Coordinates of C-alpha atoms and ligand atoms in Angstrom, one line a residue:
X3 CA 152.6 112.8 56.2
X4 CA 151.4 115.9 54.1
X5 CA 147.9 114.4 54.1
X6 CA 145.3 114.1 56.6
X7 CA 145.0 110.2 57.8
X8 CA 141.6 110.2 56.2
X9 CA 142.4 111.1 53.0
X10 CA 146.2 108.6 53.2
X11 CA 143.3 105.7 53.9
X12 CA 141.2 106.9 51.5
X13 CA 143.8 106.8 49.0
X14 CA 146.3 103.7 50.2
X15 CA 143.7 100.9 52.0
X16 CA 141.5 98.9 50.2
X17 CA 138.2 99.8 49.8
X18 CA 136.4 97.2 52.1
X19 CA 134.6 99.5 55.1
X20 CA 132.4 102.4 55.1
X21 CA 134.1 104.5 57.8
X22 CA 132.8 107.5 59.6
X23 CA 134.8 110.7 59.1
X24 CA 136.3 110.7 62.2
X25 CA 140.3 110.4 63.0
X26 CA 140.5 109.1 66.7
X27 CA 143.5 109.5 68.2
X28 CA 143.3 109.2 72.3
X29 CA 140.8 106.9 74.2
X30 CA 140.9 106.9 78.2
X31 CA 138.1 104.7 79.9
X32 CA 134.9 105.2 77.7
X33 CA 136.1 108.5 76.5
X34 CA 137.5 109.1 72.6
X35 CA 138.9 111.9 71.5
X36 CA 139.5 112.8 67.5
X37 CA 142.1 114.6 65.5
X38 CA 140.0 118.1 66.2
X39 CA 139.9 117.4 69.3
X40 CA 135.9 116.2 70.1
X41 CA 135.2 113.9 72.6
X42 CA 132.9 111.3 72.1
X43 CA 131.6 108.6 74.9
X44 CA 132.0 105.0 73.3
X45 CA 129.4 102.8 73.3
X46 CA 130.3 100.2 70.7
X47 CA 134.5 99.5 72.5
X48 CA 135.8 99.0 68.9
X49 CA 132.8 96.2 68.0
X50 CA 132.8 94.8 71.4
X51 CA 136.4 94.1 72.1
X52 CA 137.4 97.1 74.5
X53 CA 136.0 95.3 77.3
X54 CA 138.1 97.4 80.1
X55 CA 137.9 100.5 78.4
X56 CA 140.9 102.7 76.4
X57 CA 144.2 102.6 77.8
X58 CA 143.4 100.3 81.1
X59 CA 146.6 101.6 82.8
X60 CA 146.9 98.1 84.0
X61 CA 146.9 96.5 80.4
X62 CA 149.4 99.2 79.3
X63 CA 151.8 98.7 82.0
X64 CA 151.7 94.7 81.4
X65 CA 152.3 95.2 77.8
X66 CA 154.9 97.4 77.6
X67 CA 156.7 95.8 80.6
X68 CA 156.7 92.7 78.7
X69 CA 157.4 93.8 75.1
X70 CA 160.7 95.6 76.6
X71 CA 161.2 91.8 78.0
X72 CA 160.1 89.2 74.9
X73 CA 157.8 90.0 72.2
X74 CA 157.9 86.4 70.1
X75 CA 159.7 83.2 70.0
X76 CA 156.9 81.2 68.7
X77 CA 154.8 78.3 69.8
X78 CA 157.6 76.1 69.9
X79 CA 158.7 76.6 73.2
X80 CA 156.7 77.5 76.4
X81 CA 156.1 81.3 77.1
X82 CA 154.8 82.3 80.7
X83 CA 152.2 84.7 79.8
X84 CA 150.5 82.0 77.7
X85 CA 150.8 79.3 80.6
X86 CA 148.6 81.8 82.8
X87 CA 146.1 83.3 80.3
X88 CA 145.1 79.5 79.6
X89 CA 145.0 78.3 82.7
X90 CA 142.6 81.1 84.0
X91 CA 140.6 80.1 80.8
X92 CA 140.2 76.4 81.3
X93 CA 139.7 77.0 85.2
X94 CA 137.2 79.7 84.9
X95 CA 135.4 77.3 81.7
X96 CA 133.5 74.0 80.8
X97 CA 136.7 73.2 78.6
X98 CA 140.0 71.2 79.8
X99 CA 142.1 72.5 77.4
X100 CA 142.3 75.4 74.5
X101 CA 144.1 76.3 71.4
X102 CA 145.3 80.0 70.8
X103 CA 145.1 82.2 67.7
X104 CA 144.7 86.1 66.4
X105 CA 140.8 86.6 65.1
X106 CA 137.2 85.3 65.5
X107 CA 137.2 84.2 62.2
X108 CA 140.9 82.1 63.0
X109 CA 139.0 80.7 66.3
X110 CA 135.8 79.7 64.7
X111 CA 137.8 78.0 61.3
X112 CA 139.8 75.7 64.3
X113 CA 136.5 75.0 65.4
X114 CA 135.5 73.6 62.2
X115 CA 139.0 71.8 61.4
X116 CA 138.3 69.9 64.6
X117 CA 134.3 69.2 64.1
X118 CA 135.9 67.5 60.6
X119 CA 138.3 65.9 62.3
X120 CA 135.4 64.5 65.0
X121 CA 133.1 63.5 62.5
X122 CA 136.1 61.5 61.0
X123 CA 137.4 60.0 63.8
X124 CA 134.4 59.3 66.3
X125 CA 131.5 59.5 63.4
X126 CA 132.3 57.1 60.5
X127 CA 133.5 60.5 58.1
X128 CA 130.1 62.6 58.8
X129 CA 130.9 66.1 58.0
X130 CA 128.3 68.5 57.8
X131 CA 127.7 71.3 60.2
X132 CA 124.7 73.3 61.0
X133 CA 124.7 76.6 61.4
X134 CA 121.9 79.4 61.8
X135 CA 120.6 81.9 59.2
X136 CA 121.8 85.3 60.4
X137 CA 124.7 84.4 62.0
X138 CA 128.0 86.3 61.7
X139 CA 131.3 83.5 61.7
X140 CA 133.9 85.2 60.1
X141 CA 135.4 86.2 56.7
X142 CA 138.0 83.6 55.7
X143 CA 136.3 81.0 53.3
X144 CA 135.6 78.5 55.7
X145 CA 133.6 80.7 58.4
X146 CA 131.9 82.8 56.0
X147 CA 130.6 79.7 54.0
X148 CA 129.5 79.0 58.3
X149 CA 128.0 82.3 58.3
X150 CA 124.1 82.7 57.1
X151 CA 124.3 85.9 55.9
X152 CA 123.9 86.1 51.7
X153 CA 125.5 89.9 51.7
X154 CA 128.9 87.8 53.5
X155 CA 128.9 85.0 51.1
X156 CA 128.3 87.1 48.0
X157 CA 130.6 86.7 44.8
X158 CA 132.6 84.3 46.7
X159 CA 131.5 80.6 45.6
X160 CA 132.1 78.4 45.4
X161 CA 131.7 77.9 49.2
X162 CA 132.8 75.7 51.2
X163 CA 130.1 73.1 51.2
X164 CA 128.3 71.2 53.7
X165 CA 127.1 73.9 56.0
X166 CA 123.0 73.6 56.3
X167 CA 121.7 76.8 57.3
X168 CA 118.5 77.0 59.7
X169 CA 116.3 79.4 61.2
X170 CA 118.0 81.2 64.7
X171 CA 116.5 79.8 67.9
X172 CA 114.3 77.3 66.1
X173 CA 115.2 73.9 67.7
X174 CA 112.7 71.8 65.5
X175 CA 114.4 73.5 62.2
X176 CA 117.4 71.7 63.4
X177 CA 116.2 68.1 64.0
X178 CA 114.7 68.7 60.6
X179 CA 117.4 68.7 58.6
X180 CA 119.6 66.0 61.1
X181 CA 121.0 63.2 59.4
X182 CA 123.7 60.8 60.0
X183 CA 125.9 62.9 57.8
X184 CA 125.7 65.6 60.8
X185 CA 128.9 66.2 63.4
X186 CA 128.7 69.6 65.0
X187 CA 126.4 72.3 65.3
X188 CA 128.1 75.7 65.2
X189 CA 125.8 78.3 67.1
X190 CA 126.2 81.9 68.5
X191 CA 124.3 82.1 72.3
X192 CA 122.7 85.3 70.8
X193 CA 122.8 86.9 67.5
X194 CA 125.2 89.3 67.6
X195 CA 125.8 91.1 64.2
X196 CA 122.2 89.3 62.9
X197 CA 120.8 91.8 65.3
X198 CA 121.3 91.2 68.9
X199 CA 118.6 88.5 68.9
X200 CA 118.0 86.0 72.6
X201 CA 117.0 82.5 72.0
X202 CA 114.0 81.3 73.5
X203 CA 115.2 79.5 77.0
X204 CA 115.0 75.7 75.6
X205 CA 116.8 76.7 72.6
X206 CA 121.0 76.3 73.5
X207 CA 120.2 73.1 76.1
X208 CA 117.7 71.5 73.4
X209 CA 120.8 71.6 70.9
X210 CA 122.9 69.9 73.6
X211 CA 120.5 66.8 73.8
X212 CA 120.4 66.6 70.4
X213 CA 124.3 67.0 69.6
X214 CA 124.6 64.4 72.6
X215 CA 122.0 62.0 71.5
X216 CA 123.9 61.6 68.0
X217 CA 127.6 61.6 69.5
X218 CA 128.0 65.6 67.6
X219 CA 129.1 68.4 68.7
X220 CA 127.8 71.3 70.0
X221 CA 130.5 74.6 69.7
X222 CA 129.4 77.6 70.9
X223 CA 130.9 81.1 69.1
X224 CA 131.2 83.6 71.7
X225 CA 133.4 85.8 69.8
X226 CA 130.8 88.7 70.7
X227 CA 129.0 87.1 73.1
X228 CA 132.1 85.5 75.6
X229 CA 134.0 87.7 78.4
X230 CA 131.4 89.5 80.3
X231 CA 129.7 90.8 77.2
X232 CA 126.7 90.0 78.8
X233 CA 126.6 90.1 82.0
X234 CA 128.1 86.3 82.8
X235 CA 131.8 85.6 81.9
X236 CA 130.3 83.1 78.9
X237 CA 126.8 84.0 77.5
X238 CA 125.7 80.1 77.4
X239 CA 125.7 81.0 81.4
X240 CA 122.4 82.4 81.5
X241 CA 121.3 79.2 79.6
X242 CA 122.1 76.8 81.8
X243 CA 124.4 74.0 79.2
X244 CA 127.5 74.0 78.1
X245 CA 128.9 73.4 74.6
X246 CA 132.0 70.7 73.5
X247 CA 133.7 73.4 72.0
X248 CA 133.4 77.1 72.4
X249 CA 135.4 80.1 70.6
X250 CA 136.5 83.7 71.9
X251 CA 138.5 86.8 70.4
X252 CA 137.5 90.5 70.4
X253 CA 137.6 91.4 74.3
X254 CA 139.7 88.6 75.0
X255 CA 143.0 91.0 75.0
X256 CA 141.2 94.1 75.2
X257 CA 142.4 95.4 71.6
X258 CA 144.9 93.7 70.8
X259 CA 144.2 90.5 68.4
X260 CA 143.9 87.5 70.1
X261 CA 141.5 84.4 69.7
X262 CA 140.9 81.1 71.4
X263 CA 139.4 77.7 71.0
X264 CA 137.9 76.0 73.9
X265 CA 137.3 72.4 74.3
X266 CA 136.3 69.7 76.5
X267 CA 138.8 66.8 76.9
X268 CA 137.9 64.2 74.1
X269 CA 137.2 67.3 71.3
X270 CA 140.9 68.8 72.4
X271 CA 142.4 65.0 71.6
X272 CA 141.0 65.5 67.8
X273 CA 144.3 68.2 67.7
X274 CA 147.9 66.7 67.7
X275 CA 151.3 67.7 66.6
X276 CA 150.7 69.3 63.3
X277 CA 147.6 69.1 63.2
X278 CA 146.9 72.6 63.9
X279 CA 148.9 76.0 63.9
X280 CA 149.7 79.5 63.7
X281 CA 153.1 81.9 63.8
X282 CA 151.5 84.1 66.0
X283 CA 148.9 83.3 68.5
X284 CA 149.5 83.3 72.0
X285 CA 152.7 85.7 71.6
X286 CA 153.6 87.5 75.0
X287 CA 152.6 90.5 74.5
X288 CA 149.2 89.5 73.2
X289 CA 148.6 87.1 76.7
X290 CA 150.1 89.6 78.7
X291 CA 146.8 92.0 77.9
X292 CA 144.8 89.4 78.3
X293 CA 145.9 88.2 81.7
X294 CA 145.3 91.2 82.9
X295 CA 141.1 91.4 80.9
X296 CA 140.6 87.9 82.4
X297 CA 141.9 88.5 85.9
X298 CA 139.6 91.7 85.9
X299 CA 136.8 89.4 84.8
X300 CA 136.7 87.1 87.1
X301 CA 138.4 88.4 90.7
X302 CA 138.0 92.3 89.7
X303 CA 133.9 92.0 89.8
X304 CA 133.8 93.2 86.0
X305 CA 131.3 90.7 85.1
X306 CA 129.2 91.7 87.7
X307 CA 129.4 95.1 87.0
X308 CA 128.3 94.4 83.6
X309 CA 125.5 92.7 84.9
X310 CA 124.4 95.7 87.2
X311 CA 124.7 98.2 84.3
X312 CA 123.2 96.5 81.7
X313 CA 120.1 96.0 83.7
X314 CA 119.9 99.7 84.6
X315 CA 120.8 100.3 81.1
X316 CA 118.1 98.2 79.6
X317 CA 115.8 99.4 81.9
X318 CA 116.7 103.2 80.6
X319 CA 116.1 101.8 76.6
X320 CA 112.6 100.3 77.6
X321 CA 111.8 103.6 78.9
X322 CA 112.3 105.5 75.3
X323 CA 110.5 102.3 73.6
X324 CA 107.7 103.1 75.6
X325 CA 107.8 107.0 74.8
X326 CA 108.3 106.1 71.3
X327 CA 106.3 103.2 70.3
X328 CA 106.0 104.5 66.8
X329 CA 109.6 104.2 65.8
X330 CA 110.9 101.5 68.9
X331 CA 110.0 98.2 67.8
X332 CA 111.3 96.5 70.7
X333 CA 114.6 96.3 73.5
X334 CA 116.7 93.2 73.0
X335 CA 119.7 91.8 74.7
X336 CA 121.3 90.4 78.1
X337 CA 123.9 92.5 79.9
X338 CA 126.0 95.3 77.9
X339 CA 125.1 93.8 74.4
X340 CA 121.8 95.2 74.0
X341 CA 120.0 96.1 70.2
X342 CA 116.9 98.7 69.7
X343 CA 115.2 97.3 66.9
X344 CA 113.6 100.1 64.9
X345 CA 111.0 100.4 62.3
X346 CA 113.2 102.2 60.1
X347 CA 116.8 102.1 59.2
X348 CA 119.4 102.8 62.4
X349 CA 122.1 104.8 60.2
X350 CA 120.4 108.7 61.0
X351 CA 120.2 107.6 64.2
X352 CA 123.8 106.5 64.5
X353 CA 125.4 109.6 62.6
X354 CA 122.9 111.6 64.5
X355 CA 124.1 110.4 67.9
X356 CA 128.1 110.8 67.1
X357 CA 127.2 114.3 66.1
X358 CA 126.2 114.4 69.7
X359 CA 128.7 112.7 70.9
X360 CA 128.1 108.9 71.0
X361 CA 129.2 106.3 69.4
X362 CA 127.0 103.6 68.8
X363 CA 126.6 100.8 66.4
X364 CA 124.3 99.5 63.8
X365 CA 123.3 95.5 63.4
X366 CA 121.6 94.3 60.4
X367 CA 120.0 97.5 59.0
X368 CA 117.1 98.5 61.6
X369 CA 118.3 98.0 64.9
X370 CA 120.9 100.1 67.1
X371 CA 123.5 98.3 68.8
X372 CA 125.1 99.2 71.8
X373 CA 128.1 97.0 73.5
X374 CA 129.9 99.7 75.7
X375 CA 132.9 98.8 77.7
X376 CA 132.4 97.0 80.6
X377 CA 133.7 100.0 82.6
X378 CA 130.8 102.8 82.1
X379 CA 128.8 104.1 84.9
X380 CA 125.4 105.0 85.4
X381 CA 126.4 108.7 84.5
X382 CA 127.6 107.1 80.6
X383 CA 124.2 105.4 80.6
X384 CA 122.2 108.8 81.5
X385 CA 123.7 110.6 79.1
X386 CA 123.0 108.3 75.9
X387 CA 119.9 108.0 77.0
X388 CA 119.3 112.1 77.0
X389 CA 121.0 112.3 73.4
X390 CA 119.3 109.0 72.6
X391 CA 115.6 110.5 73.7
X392 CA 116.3 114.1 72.0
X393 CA 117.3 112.4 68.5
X394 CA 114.3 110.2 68.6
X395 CA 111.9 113.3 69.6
X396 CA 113.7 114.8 66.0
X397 CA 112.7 112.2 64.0
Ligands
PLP29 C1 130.0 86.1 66.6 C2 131.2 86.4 65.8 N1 132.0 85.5 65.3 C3 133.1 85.7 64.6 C4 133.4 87.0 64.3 C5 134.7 87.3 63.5 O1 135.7 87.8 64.3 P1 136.9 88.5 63.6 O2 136.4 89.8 63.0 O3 137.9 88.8 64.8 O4 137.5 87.6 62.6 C6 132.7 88.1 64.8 C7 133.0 89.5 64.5 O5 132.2 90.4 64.5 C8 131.5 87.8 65.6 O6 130.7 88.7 66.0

């Protein structure tokens, strides 16, 4: 390799992300290092996904002790390391039962195969699903025709059609477009790449009575928003309902790809033999990672932790909104998945930062998004907020 990796990317991968221009090659904790040898503290964990922080010694150990062992036989046999992962899931859940697979986008188009297969089998053939303007599904055809974003959707119709679109956290937008041709609603707990947004308290458990009341269901994507993210093990926690079907990915294997469909017992009987696949989700290596993220979660006091930061760290943000009411619009967010909605755009503010030595994130174009590890301290927090506070004094 004569070339820098930059300029191999550059020059070899297609042309589908604006990247920064930074080569990382060494993470410990919520500490990044680059090719030249910077250090940065992360405060984005990939987009949300590095929920134990870079090379968790215990992750590593369980995934190269069982690569040396069995890396793939597929899903047509049993595998031990898939046997645990789902039965900490379902145990630690609303669901009974859950189907594995590799992205966010792979969980929330099962979620969709089975809300068609619902509306056919319990709803006389109704098939369209509501979903939320501003929400972020995925990229494959099916869950970016879900998605309510035009940027996601654009050049590629025709879409996949029956989605009706409404207005996030607006319960009466919903019931106005019900009709009998209606079989799931598809709904992030809080907007995540629409810009961190929390629904008003009657929003998720008013959707419940209303998917209930008309036999639907209600699915839940928690891609962003599941596995301590925010402070509970699943965000529709702090809500007080439960959905029929839920989906996770990103921090689910800290890293590595994995994704998951959750369901209660009659939704998980739409899937049978055949019905539903793929080559690799659920391998070994995959659930041995995520074993060890969900056994952190919920008997290492991860969640908790999240909790406790996230209110300091909110706490901290509110403090520089107040200093600078001029250019912070407003604090949003529950646990480590917090936004700072600006009046103008985040970008400076991001490069700015990672010249200091953060790395933060940017959702929709005005508002700062920060989803840490679950891991950082107090001392993490202080010091974004000092770099955080001098940028903003530049501005
Ligand atoms: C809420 C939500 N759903 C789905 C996805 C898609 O996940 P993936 O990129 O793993 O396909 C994302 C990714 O950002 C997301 O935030």
């Amino acid at each position: 390799m004569e070339m820098d990796a930059a300029t191999l990317v550059d020059k070899y991968v297609m042309n589908t992300y604006g990247r920064a221009p930074i080569t990382f090659v060494q993470g410990q904790g919520t500490q990044l290092w680059d090719s030249q040898g910077n250090q940065y503290t992360d405060f984005l964990a990939g987009i949300a996904v590095v929920n134990l922080g870079h090379a968790h010694p215990e992750v590593t150990e369980a995934v190269c002790e069982q690569a040396a062992r069995l890396v793939h036989v597929s899903n047509l046999y049993y595998t031990e390391p898939q046997a645990r992962v789902a039965e900490l899931l379902v145990e630690n859940s609303f669901a009974d039962k859950v189907f594995f697979c590799n992205s966010g986008a792979e969980a929330n188009e099962g979620a969709l195969k089975l809300a068609r297969l619902w509306g056919k089998n319990k709803m006389k053939g109704a098939f369209t699903i509501i979903t939320m303007e501003r929400s972020f599904h995925g990229r494959t055809l099916g869950t970016l025709s879900a998605t309510g974003q035009d940027k996601i959707q654009k050049g590629y119709d025709p879409l996949v059609p029956r989605f009706k679109h409404v207005p996030y956290g607006d319960l009466e937008a919903v019931k106005a477009v019900w009709d009998d041709n209606v079989c799931a609603v598809l709904v992030e707990p809080v907007l995540g790449e629409g810009g961190v947004v929390v629904p008003p308290d009657g929003y998720l458990p008013g959707l419940r009575e209303l998917c209930d009341s008309h036999g639907a269901l209600l699915m839940f994507d928690e891609v962003q928003t599941g596995l301590g993210r925010t402070g509970k093990l699943f965000a529709h926690e702090h809500f007080g309902v439960k959905p029929h079907v839920m989906t996770l990915a990103k921090a689910l294997a800290n890293g590595l790809p994995a994704g998951a469909v959750l369901a209660d017992v009659e939704a998980a009987e739409m899937f049978g033999p055949g019905s539903h696949a793929t080559t690799f989700g659920a391998g070994p290596v995959v659930m041995a990672a995520a074993g060890v993220v969900l056994e952190n979660l919920v008997n290492g006091g991860l969640v908790e932790h999240a909790e406790a930061t996230g209110y300091y760290f909110k706490a901290q943000l509110e403090g520089l909104a107040a200093k600078y009411p001029k250019v912070v619009t407003q604090v949003r967010g529950l646990g480590l998945l917090l936004g700072l909605a600006l009046n103008m755009a985040a970008g400076p503010l991001v490069v700015r930062l990672r010249e200091m030595g953060y790395i933060v994130g940017a959702a929709q174009d005005t508002v700062i998004r920060f989803a840490p590890p679950l891991v950082v301290t107090q001392g993490d927090i202080d010091g974004l907020v000092a770099a955080l506070d001098q940028a903003l004094a530049e501005i």
